């Protein structure tokens, strides 16, 4: 007999989903023959299994043990080998777990989380998940997918797959995670589609950002509410939603202001790895908390999000397409139409022709701009950009003078508006210095490195140039995004254009390919299908 581990932290927030069937019989083939569609851990991708340490095993509350006991005493030789508790019955103290201890080795003793006081297995590098419960998670998921099912997962911990970033720059590993129920003002969302934005890549690389690992990244997604926590009144299970990386509490001065989307409570916070309710994570693996990212962590089949970061949308909207409205496309489009506000006939320079920049270009076309100048270091972007209304191209690499000077010469003194969508500090400075004096407005969108600082002559301001910046295109996530989705549905913003941003699609098991596409500058958005 064995039991499923649970962190003591999690047991305070909910109880386990009782697996509908005895799991362990099904788990051994999985252990030996990992799912073909789950990438193998290889030495190159690093194995990060918590070193088994008796102290690291969280205590199972008796009721939970009862809940998850398999009851089948079948004396399988292999089972004995894998789940032999007798070797290790060290005393365990509640809450006493090793947080940050990983081993990186070809052969790792993988903690399987036997809460009853033992249970290490010898695992080969190809062993991806704890063997005992994936099938349970899948069955739970299946049950949720069947409307006729009477099974409810509300209030229970769900085990599901998530792509975990264990270390900076190392491929994500599909792991089985435990997702605690939503607490007060939180909702748990079943993610159906998610996509990769460059912001995820920065925090995964952690070159110019604070490293926070292990972490579940992801913030551009669409899904369905699975359950809601206490106090949530405007969302219910079954609602179609877009989780958004910045929130709207609807009560603070920012939310009440027509001008701001910088909610006091829920504005973007890249360094927070937990939920604001209690400062804890809703994700764990064998009791070890896994950090959240931007309050969304959409690279998981299930995630918990504050209700203020969830936009409820028309259920008829295709989630595999409108998911990109939850970050990149709304950000770029909004940066132009809501912040730069070009007038009909204006010239607009767009720095960076990725999805965000091309959405900004689309905003310029939508506003009636007569010239849209695309600036990118990657010349392969130019062909694609023509489809989004970009009329001229400048590659800074082709010139031996600063790109702002090139643009000023092209436009008789500077563009009327510019929108920077690169994350490069140099491009930010150029985007500001290329706008026309007297009326030019530059808008920064790219996420800079932690230590960047902006340097320009104050005379550029005295000469009446304006510099602005924005998160999420100044949209209020809950109030505005449902309307933006409606606009797309009513063809006001051309749904076909939305599809043009989606250049790749991969199953969840191949999520690392999405990173490769972005790092090599291929395509715009890669949709990751969660394949429930
Ligand atoms: P992307 O990688 O798809 O596109 C960025 C483009 O910028 C690439 O084509 C790249 O070649 C180009 N580029 C990089 N450095 C350049 C330079 N110095 N000059 C000219 N071009 C340059 O990324 P994306 O997903 O479109 O995101 C773009 C930026 O927007 C990122 O910095 C991202 O973090 C940021 N972002 C900000 C917000 C926000 O709310 N402010 C939201 C989403 C994304
Ligand atoms: Zn983003």
Coordinates of C-alpha atoms and ligand atoms in Angstrom, one line a residue:
X1 CA 0.0 0.0 0.0
X2 CA 1.2 3.5 -0.6
X3 CA -0.2 6.9 -0.2
X4 CA 0.0 10.1 -2.1
X5 CA 2.0 12.9 -0.6
X6 CA 0.6 16.2 0.2
X7 CA 2.2 19.3 1.6
X8 CA 1.1 20.3 5.0
X9 CA 0.6 23.7 3.6
X10 CA -1.9 22.3 1.1
X11 CA -3.9 20.2 3.5
X12 CA -4.9 23.4 5.2
X13 CA -6.5 24.7 2.1
X14 CA -8.3 21.7 0.8
X15 CA -8.5 18.0 0.7
X16 CA -7.4 15.6 -2.0
X17 CA -9.5 14.5 -4.8
X18 CA -10.2 11.0 -4.2
X19 CA -8.9 9.1 -7.2
X20 CA -11.8 7.3 -8.8
X21 CA -9.9 4.1 -9.3
X22 CA -7.0 2.3 -7.8
X23 CA -4.1 3.9 -9.3
X24 CA -1.0 1.9 -8.6
X25 CA -1.6 -0.9 -11.0
X26 CA -1.7 1.5 -13.8
X27 CA 1.3 3.4 -12.7
X28 CA 4.0 0.8 -13.2
X29 CA 3.8 0.7 -17.0
X30 CA 4.0 4.4 -16.9
X31 CA 7.1 4.3 -14.8
X32 CA 8.8 1.9 -17.1
X33 CA 7.6 3.3 -20.4
X34 CA 7.0 7.1 -20.0
X35 CA 4.4 8.6 -22.1
X36 CA 5.8 9.1 -25.5
X37 CA 4.5 12.7 -25.7
X38 CA 6.3 13.8 -22.6
X39 CA 9.8 14.9 -23.2
X40 CA 12.3 12.8 -21.4
X41 CA 14.5 14.2 -18.8
X42 CA 18.0 13.8 -20.1
X43 CA 21.3 14.9 -18.6
X44 CA 21.2 17.8 -21.0
X45 CA 17.8 19.0 -19.8
X46 CA 18.9 18.4 -16.2
X47 CA 17.1 16.2 -13.7
X48 CA 15.6 18.0 -10.8
X49 CA 14.2 15.6 -8.4
X50 CA 14.1 16.4 -4.8
X51 CA 16.7 14.4 -3.0
X52 CA 14.9 12.0 -0.8
X53 CA 15.4 12.9 2.7
X54 CA 13.2 11.6 5.5
X55 CA 12.9 15.1 6.8
X56 CA 11.7 16.3 3.5
X57 CA 8.6 14.1 3.6
X58 CA 5.6 16.1 4.7
X59 CA 3.1 14.5 7.1
X60 CA -0.1 13.3 5.7
X61 CA -3.1 14.0 7.8
X62 CA -4.8 10.8 8.8
X63 CA -8.0 11.7 6.9
X64 CA -6.0 12.2 3.8
X65 CA -4.2 9.0 4.2
X66 CA -7.5 7.3 4.4
X67 CA -8.7 9.2 1.3
X68 CA -5.8 8.2 -0.9
X69 CA -5.1 4.7 0.4
X70 CA -5.2 2.3 -2.5
X71 CA -6.6 -0.6 -0.5
X72 CA -5.2 -3.2 -2.9
X73 CA -2.7 -5.3 -1.2
X74 CA -1.6 -7.1 -4.3
X75 CA 1.8 -8.5 -3.7
X76 CA 3.5 -7.6 -6.9
X77 CA 7.2 -8.0 -6.8
X78 CA 7.8 -4.8 -8.7
X79 CA 5.5 -3.0 -6.4
X80 CA 7.5 -4.1 -3.4
X81 CA 10.6 -2.9 -5.1
X82 CA 9.1 0.5 -5.9
X83 CA 7.2 1.2 -2.8
X84 CA 9.0 -0.5 0.0
X85 CA 8.5 1.6 3.1
X86 CA 10.4 -0.7 5.3
X87 CA 13.8 0.7 4.4
X88 CA 13.1 4.0 5.8
X89 CA 10.9 4.9 8.7
X90 CA 12.7 7.9 10.1
X91 CA 10.6 10.2 12.1
X92 CA 9.0 13.1 10.2
X93 CA 8.2 16.4 11.5
X94 CA 5.3 18.3 10.0
X95 CA 6.3 21.3 7.9
X96 CA 9.9 20.1 7.9
X97 CA 10.8 19.8 4.2
X98 CA 13.8 20.7 2.3
X99 CA 12.8 23.6 0.0
X100 CA 15.6 24.1 -2.4
X101 CA 17.5 20.9 -2.5
X102 CA 17.8 19.3 -5.9
X103 CA 20.2 16.9 -7.4
X104 CA 21.4 17.0 -10.9
X105 CA 22.6 13.6 -11.9
X106 CA 22.0 10.9 -14.4
X107 CA 20.7 8.6 -11.8
X108 CA 18.6 10.1 -9.1
X109 CA 16.9 8.8 -6.1
X110 CA 13.5 10.3 -6.8
X111 CA 11.2 11.0 -3.9
X112 CA 7.9 9.6 -4.6
X113 CA 6.2 11.2 -1.7
X114 CA 5.1 8.4 0.5
X115 CA 3.6 10.4 3.2
X116 CA 3.4 7.4 5.5
X117 CA 7.1 7.7 6.1
X118 CA 9.2 6.2 3.3
X119 CA 9.2 5.4 -0.3
X120 CA 12.2 6.2 -2.3
X121 CA 12.6 4.8 -5.8
X122 CA 15.6 4.4 -7.9
X123 CA 14.7 6.3 -11.0
X124 CA 16.4 6.4 -14.3
X125 CA 16.7 9.8 -16.1
X126 CA 13.7 8.9 -18.3
X127 CA 11.4 8.8 -15.3
X128 CA 9.5 12.0 -15.5
X129 CA 6.7 12.0 -13.0
X130 CA 6.0 10.4 -9.7
X131 CA 4.6 7.1 -10.9
X132 CA 1.6 6.8 -8.8
X133 CA -0.9 9.3 -9.9
X134 CA -0.9 10.6 -13.4
X135 CA -3.7 8.3 -14.4
X136 CA -5.7 9.6 -11.5
X137 CA -5.1 13.2 -12.7
X138 CA -6.1 12.2 -16.1
X139 CA -9.2 10.6 -14.9
X140 CA -10.1 13.6 -12.9
X141 CA -9.6 15.7 -16.0
X142 CA -11.7 13.4 -18.1
X143 CA -14.5 13.6 -15.6
X144 CA -14.4 17.4 -15.7
X145 CA -14.6 17.3 -19.4
X146 CA -17.7 15.2 -19.4
X147 CA -20.7 17.4 -18.7
X148 CA -22.8 14.4 -17.6
X149 CA -20.3 13.6 -14.9
X150 CA -21.4 14.1 -11.4
X151 CA -17.8 14.2 -10.1
X152 CA -16.8 17.6 -8.8
X153 CA -13.2 18.7 -8.1
X154 CA -14.2 21.9 -6.3
X155 CA -12.6 22.2 -3.0
X156 CA -10.1 19.4 -3.7
X157 CA -6.5 19.3 -4.7
X158 CA -6.1 18.5 -8.4
X159 CA -3.1 16.6 -9.7
X160 CA -2.3 17.6 -13.3
X161 CA 0.6 18.3 -15.6
X162 CA 2.5 21.5 -15.5
X163 CA 5.7 22.6 -17.3
X164 CA 8.1 23.6 -14.5
X165 CA 11.0 25.9 -15.0
X166 CA 13.5 24.4 -12.5
X167 CA 16.5 26.5 -13.4
X168 CA 17.3 29.5 -15.5
X169 CA 17.6 28.7 -19.2
X170 CA 17.0 25.0 -18.8
X171 CA 14.2 23.3 -20.7
X172 CA 10.9 23.2 -18.9
X173 CA 10.0 19.8 -17.5
X174 CA 6.5 18.4 -17.6
X175 CA 5.8 17.4 -14.1
X176 CA 2.8 16.2 -12.1
X177 CA 1.8 19.0 -9.8
X178 CA -0.7 19.4 -7.1
X179 CA -3.0 22.5 -7.5
X180 CA -4.7 23.5 -4.4
X181 CA -8.3 24.8 -4.4
X182 CA -8.9 28.5 -4.9
X183 CA -9.1 30.6 -1.7
X184 CA -11.0 33.8 -1.1
X185 CA -11.3 35.9 -4.2
X186 CA -9.5 33.3 -6.3
X187 CA -10.6 31.0 -9.1
X188 CA -9.1 27.8 -10.4
X189 CA -9.0 27.7 -14.2
X190 CA -8.6 24.8 -16.5
X191 CA -6.3 26.1 -19.2
X192 CA -7.1 24.9 -22.7
X193 CA -4.6 27.0 -24.7
X194 CA -1.7 29.1 -23.8
X195 CA 1.0 30.8 -25.8
X196 CA 4.5 32.1 -25.2
X197 CA 5.3 35.8 -24.9
X198 CA 8.8 37.2 -24.8
X199 CA 8.2 38.2 -21.1
X200 CA 8.0 34.5 -20.2
X201 CA 11.4 34.0 -21.9
X202 CA 13.1 36.8 -20.0
X203 CA 12.1 35.4 -16.7
X204 CA 13.0 31.9 -17.7
X205 CA 16.4 33.1 -18.9
X206 CA 16.7 35.3 -15.8
X207 CA 19.6 37.1 -17.4
X208 CA 18.4 40.6 -16.7
X209 CA 15.6 39.6 -14.2
X210 CA 15.5 38.3 -10.7
X211 CA 15.8 34.5 -10.8
X212 CA 12.9 32.8 -9.0
X213 CA 12.8 29.0 -9.4
X214 CA 11.2 26.5 -9.6
X215 CA 8.4 28.4 -11.3
X216 CA 5.5 27.8 -13.5
X217 CA 5.6 30.5 -16.2
X218 CA 3.0 31.5 -18.7
X219 CA 0.6 34.4 -18.8
X220 CA -1.1 34.4 -22.2
X221 CA -4.0 31.9 -22.2
X222 CA -7.6 31.0 -22.4
X223 CA -9.5 28.5 -20.3
X224 CA -12.6 27.6 -18.4
X225 CA -13.3 28.2 -14.7
X226 CA -13.3 24.9 -12.8
X227 CA -14.2 26.2 -9.4
X228 CA -14.3 29.5 -7.5
X229 CA -13.2 30.4 -4.0
X230 CA -15.1 32.2 -1.3
X231 CA -16.4 35.7 -2.1
X232 CA -16.3 35.2 -5.9
X233 CA -19.6 36.3 -7.2
X234 CA -19.0 37.4 -10.8
X235 CA -17.5 34.1 -12.1
X236 CA -18.8 30.6 -11.9
X237 CA -17.6 27.2 -13.0
X238 CA -17.9 26.8 -16.8
X239 CA -17.2 30.5 -17.6
X240 CA -14.8 31.1 -20.4
X241 CA -12.0 33.3 -19.3
X242 CA -8.7 34.9 -20.2
X243 CA -6.3 35.1 -17.2
X244 CA -4.4 38.4 -17.4
X245 CA -1.0 39.3 -16.0
X246 CA -2.1 42.6 -14.5
X247 CA -5.3 43.0 -12.5
X248 CA -8.3 45.2 -11.8
X249 CA -9.7 45.2 -8.3
X250 CA -12.3 47.7 -9.4
X251 CA -12.0 49.6 -6.1
X252 CA -8.7 51.4 -5.9
X253 CA -8.1 54.9 -7.2
X254 CA -6.4 53.5 -10.3
X255 CA -9.3 51.2 -11.1
X256 CA -11.7 54.1 -10.6
X257 CA -9.7 56.4 -12.8
X258 CA -10.5 56.4 -16.5
X259 CA -6.8 56.9 -17.3
X260 CA -5.0 54.2 -15.4
X261 CA -4.9 50.4 -15.4
X262 CA -2.2 50.3 -12.7
X263 CA -4.4 48.7 -10.0
X264 CA -3.0 49.2 -6.5
X265 CA -3.8 45.6 -5.5
X266 CA -3.1 43.6 -8.6
X267 CA -0.8 45.5 -10.9
X268 CA 1.9 43.4 -12.6
X269 CA 4.5 42.2 -10.2
X270 CA 7.1 40.1 -11.8
X271 CA 8.9 39.2 -8.6
X272 CA 6.0 37.8 -6.7
X273 CA 5.8 34.0 -6.8
X274 CA 2.8 33.4 -4.6
X275 CA -0.8 34.4 -4.2
X276 CA -1.5 37.7 -2.5
X277 CA -4.2 36.2 -0.2
X278 CA -1.8 34.3 2.0
X279 CA 1.6 34.7 0.4
X280 CA 1.7 31.0 -0.4
X281 CA 1.8 29.0 -3.6
X282 CA -1.1 26.9 -4.8
X283 CA 1.3 24.7 -6.7
X284 CA 3.4 22.0 -5.2
X285 CA 5.3 18.9 -6.1
X286 CA 5.5 16.3 -3.3
X287 CA 5.1 19.1 -0.8
X288 CA 7.6 21.5 -2.4
X289 CA 6.0 24.8 -3.3
X290 CA 6.4 25.9 -6.9
X291 CA 6.4 29.6 -7.5
X292 CA 3.7 31.4 -9.5
X293 CA 4.5 33.8 -12.3
X294 CA 2.5 37.1 -12.8
X295 CA -0.4 35.5 -10.8
X296 CA -1.3 33.5 -13.9
X297 CA 1.1 30.5 -14.3
X298 CA -0.7 29.2 -17.4
X299 CA 1.8 26.5 -18.3
X300 CA -0.3 24.2 -16.2
X301 CA -3.4 22.2 -17.0
X302 CA -5.0 24.0 -14.0
X303 CA -4.0 27.2 -12.3
X304 CA -5.2 29.4 -9.6
X305 CA -5.7 33.1 -10.4
X306 CA -7.0 36.1 -8.4
X307 CA -10.5 37.0 -9.6
X308 CA -9.3 40.5 -10.4
X309 CA -6.9 39.0 -13.0
X310 CA -9.6 37.1 -14.9
X311 CA -11.6 38.5 -17.8
X312 CA -14.8 36.7 -18.5
X313 CA -15.4 36.5 -22.2
X314 CA -18.1 35.4 -24.7
X315 CA -18.2 31.6 -24.6
X316 CA -18.6 31.6 -28.3
X317 CA -15.2 33.1 -28.8
X318 CA -12.6 30.6 -30.0
X319 CA -10.2 30.2 -27.1
X320 CA -7.5 28.9 -29.3
X321 CA -7.4 32.3 -31.0
X322 CA -8.5 34.8 -28.5
X323 CA -6.0 33.5 -25.9
X324 CA -3.5 35.8 -27.6
X325 CA -5.6 38.8 -26.6
X326 CA -4.7 38.1 -23.0
X327 CA -1.3 39.7 -23.4
X328 CA 0.6 40.4 -26.6
X329 CA -2.0 41.5 -29.0
X330 CA -4.0 43.7 -26.7
X331 CA -0.8 45.1 -25.3
X332 CA 0.5 46.2 -28.7
X333 CA -2.8 47.3 -30.2
X334 CA -3.7 49.2 -27.0
X335 CA -0.3 50.8 -26.8
X336 CA -1.0 52.5 -30.1
X337 CA -4.7 53.2 -29.9
X338 CA -5.0 54.0 -26.2
X339 CA -1.6 55.6 -25.5
X340 CA 0.2 56.8 -28.6
X341 CA -3.1 57.8 -30.1
X342 CA -2.0 58.6 -33.7
X343 CA -4.2 60.8 -35.8
X344 CA -5.3 60.0 -39.3
X345 CA -2.5 60.6 -41.7
X346 CA 0.2 60.4 -39.0
X347 CA 3.5 58.6 -39.4
X348 CA 4.2 55.9 -36.8
X349 CA 7.5 54.0 -36.1
X350 CA 7.2 50.6 -34.6
X351 CA 10.3 49.2 -33.0
X352 CA 10.3 45.4 -32.8
X353 CA 8.1 43.4 -35.2
X354 CA 7.2 40.5 -33.0
X355 CA 3.6 39.8 -32.1
X356 CA 3.4 42.9 -29.8
X357 CA 5.0 45.2 -32.4
X358 CA 2.8 44.0 -35.2
X359 CA -0.3 44.4 -33.0
X360 CA 0.9 48.0 -32.4
X361 CA 1.3 48.3 -36.2
X362 CA -2.2 47.0 -36.6
X363 CA -3.3 49.7 -34.1
X364 CA -1.6 52.4 -36.3
X365 CA -3.3 51.1 -39.4
X366 CA -6.6 51.0 -37.6
X367 CA -6.1 54.7 -36.5
X368 CA -5.5 55.7 -40.1
X369 CA -1.8 56.2 -40.0
X370 CA -0.4 56.9 -43.5
X371 CA 3.1 55.7 -42.9
X372 CA 4.0 52.8 -40.6
X373 CA 7.8 52.3 -40.3
X374 CA 8.9 49.0 -38.9
X375 CA 12.3 48.7 -37.2
X376 CA 13.8 45.4 -36.5
X377 CA 17.2 43.8 -36.3
X378 CA 15.8 40.6 -37.8
X379 CA 15.2 41.2 -41.6
X380 CA 13.1 38.1 -41.8
X381 CA 10.4 40.0 -39.9
X382 CA 9.8 42.4 -42.8
X383 CA 7.9 40.1 -45.1
X384 CA 5.5 39.1 -42.4
X385 CA 5.1 42.7 -41.3
X386 CA 3.8 43.8 -44.7
X387 CA 0.7 41.8 -44.0
X388 CA 0.1 44.0 -40.9
X389 CA 0.2 47.2 -42.8
X390 CA 3.8 48.1 -42.2
X391 CA 4.8 50.3 -45.2
X392 CA 8.6 50.8 -44.7
X393 CA 11.4 49.0 -43.0
X394 CA 14.6 50.0 -41.3
X395 CA 17.1 47.5 -40.1
X396 CA 19.5 49.4 -37.7
X397 CA 22.2 47.0 -38.8
X398 CA 22.1 48.4 -42.3
X399 CA 23.1 51.9 -41.2
X400 CA 26.2 53.3 -39.7
X401 CA 24.3 56.1 -38.0
X402 CA 21.8 55.9 -35.2
X403 CA 18.5 54.6 -36.3
X404 CA 16.7 57.7 -34.8
X405 CA 18.7 59.8 -37.3
X406 CA 17.8 57.5 -40.2
X407 CA 14.1 57.9 -39.3
X408 CA 14.3 61.7 -38.8
X409 CA 15.8 61.9 -42.3
X410 CA 13.1 59.7 -43.8
X411 CA 10.3 61.8 -42.2
X412 CA 11.5 65.3 -42.4
X413 CA 12.3 65.7 -38.7
X414 CA 10.8 62.7 -37.0
X415 CA 7.7 60.5 -36.8
X416 CA 4.5 61.7 -35.2
X417 CA 4.3 58.6 -32.9
X418 CA 6.6 55.7 -32.1
X419 CA 5.9 52.5 -30.2
X420 CA 8.8 50.4 -28.8
X421 CA 8.1 46.7 -28.5
X422 CA 11.6 45.2 -28.2
X423 CA 12.7 45.2 -24.6
X424 CA 16.1 46.7 -25.7
X425 CA 17.1 49.8 -23.9
X426 CA 18.9 51.1 -27.0
X427 CA 15.7 50.7 -29.0
X428 CA 13.8 52.5 -26.3
X429 CA 16.1 55.5 -26.5
X430 CA 16.0 55.5 -30.3
X431 CA 12.2 55.3 -30.2
X432 CA 12.0 58.4 -28.1
X433 CA 14.6 60.3 -30.0
X434 CA 13.0 59.6 -33.4
X435 CA 9.8 61.4 -32.7
X436 CA 9.2 64.9 -34.1
X437 CA 9.8 67.8 -31.8
X438 CA 6.8 69.9 -30.9
X439 CA 4.3 67.0 -30.8
X440 CA 5.9 63.6 -31.1
X441 CA 4.9 61.0 -28.6
X442 CA 6.9 57.8 -27.9
X443 CA 5.4 54.8 -26.0
X444 CA 7.6 52.2 -24.4
X445 CA 6.1 48.7 -24.2
X446 CA 9.1 46.3 -24.0
X447 CA 10.1 44.9 -20.7
X448 CA 13.7 46.2 -19.9
X449 CA 16.4 44.3 -18.0
X450 CA 16.4 44.9 -14.3
X451 CA 19.5 47.2 -14.4
X452 CA 18.7 49.2 -17.5
X453 CA 18.4 53.0 -17.2
X454 CA 17.2 55.4 -19.8
X455 CA 19.6 58.1 -20.9
X456 CA 18.7 61.0 -23.1
X457 CA 19.3 64.7 -23.2
X458 CA 16.7 66.7 -21.2
X459 CA 16.6 69.0 -24.2
X460 CA 14.6 66.3 -26.0
X461 CA 11.9 67.0 -23.5
X462 CA 12.3 70.7 -23.6
X463 CA 11.7 70.5 -27.3
X464 CA 8.3 69.1 -26.6
X465 CA 8.6 65.5 -27.2
X466 CA 6.6 63.2 -24.9
X467 CA 7.7 59.8 -23.5
X468 CA 5.2 57.4 -22.1
X469 CA 5.1 53.8 -21.2
X470 CA 2.3 51.2 -20.7
X471 CA 1.5 47.8 -19.4
X472 CA -1.2 45.9 -21.3
X473 CA -1.9 48.7 -23.6
X474 CA -3.7 50.6 -20.9
X475 CA -6.6 48.2 -21.0
X476 CA -8.4 47.4 -17.8
X477 CA -8.4 43.6 -17.9
X478 CA -11.9 42.9 -16.6
X479 CA -13.7 45.9 -17.9
X480 CA -12.1 46.2 -21.4
X481 CA -11.0 42.8 -22.5
X482 CA -14.4 41.2 -22.8
X483 CA -15.3 44.2 -25.1
X484 CA -12.1 43.7 -27.1
X485 CA -13.1 40.0 -27.6
X486 CA -16.5 41.2 -28.7
X487 CA -15.0 43.5 -31.2
X488 CA -13.1 40.6 -32.7
X489 CA -16.2 38.5 -32.7
X490 CA -18.1 41.3 -34.6
X491 CA -15.2 41.6 -37.1
X492 CA -14.5 45.1 -36.0
X493 CA -10.9 44.1 -35.4
X494 CA -10.8 41.3 -38.0
X495 CA -10.6 37.9 -36.4
X496 CA -8.6 36.7 -39.4
X497 CA -5.9 39.1 -38.5
X498 CA -5.8 37.5 -35.0
X499 CA -5.1 34.2 -36.7
X500 CA -2.2 35.8 -38.6
X501 CA -0.4 36.3 -35.3
X502 CA -0.6 32.5 -34.6
X503 CA 2.2 31.1 -36.7
X504 CA 2.9 27.9 -34.7
X505 CA 1.0 25.4 -32.6
X506 CA 2.4 22.6 -30.4
X507 CA 1.0 20.1 -28.0
X508 CA 1.8 20.8 -24.3
X509 CA 4.4 18.0 -24.2
X510 CA 6.4 20.0 -26.8
X511 CA 6.3 23.4 -25.0
X512 CA 10.0 23.8 -25.2
X513 CA 9.7 24.1 -29.0
X514 CA 7.8 27.3 -28.5
X515 CA 10.9 28.7 -26.7
X516 CA 13.1 27.6 -29.6
X517 CA 10.8 29.4 -32.1
X518 CA 10.9 32.6 -30.1
X519 CA 14.6 32.5 -29.4
X520 CA 15.4 31.9 -33.0
X521 CA 13.1 34.7 -34.1
X522 CA 10.8 32.4 -36.0
X523 CA 7.1 33.3 -36.2
X524 CA 5.0 35.3 -33.9
X525 CA 2.9 33.4 -31.5
X526 CA 3.1 29.7 -30.8
X527 CA -0.1 28.2 -29.3
X528 CA 0.4 25.5 -26.8
X529 CA -2.5 23.1 -26.8
X530 CA -3.1 21.6 -23.3
X531 CA -4.8 18.5 -24.8
X532 CA -7.2 17.8 -22.0
Ligands
LIG1 P1 9.3 39.1 -29.8 O1 10.6 38.5 -29.5 O2 8.4 38.2 -30.6 O3 9.6 40.4 -30.7 C1 10.6 41.3 -30.4 C2 11.2 41.8 -31.7 O4 12.1 42.9 -31.3 C3 12.0 40.8 -32.4 O5 11.6 40.7 -33.8 C4 13.4 41.3 -32.3 O6 14.2 41.0 -33.5 C5 13.2 42.8 -32.2 N1 14.3 43.5 -31.6 C6 15.0 43.2 -30.5 N2 15.9 44.1 -30.2 C7 15.8 45.1 -31.1 C8 16.4 46.3 -31.4 N3 17.4 46.8 -30.6 N4 16.0 47.1 -32.4 C9 15.0 46.6 -33.2 N5 14.4 45.5 -33.0 C10 14.8 44.7 -32.0 O7 8.7 39.6 -28.5 P2 7.1 40.0 -28.2 O8 6.5 38.8 -27.5 O9 6.5 40.6 -29.4 O10 7.4 41.1 -27.0 C11 8.0 42.3 -27.3 C12 8.3 43.1 -26.1 O11 7.1 43.5 -25.4 C13 9.1 42.2 -25.0 O12 10.0 43.1 -24.4 C14 8.0 41.8 -24.1 O13 8.6 41.5 -22.8 C15 7.2 43.1 -24.0 N6 5.9 43.0 -23.5 C16 5.4 44.0 -22.8 C17 4.1 44.0 -22.3 C18 3.6 45.2 -21.6 O14 2.5 45.1 -21.0 N7 4.3 46.3 -21.5 C19 3.3 43.0 -22.6 C20 3.8 42.0 -23.4 C21 5.1 42.0 -23.9
LIG2 ZN1 3.2 38.9 -22.3

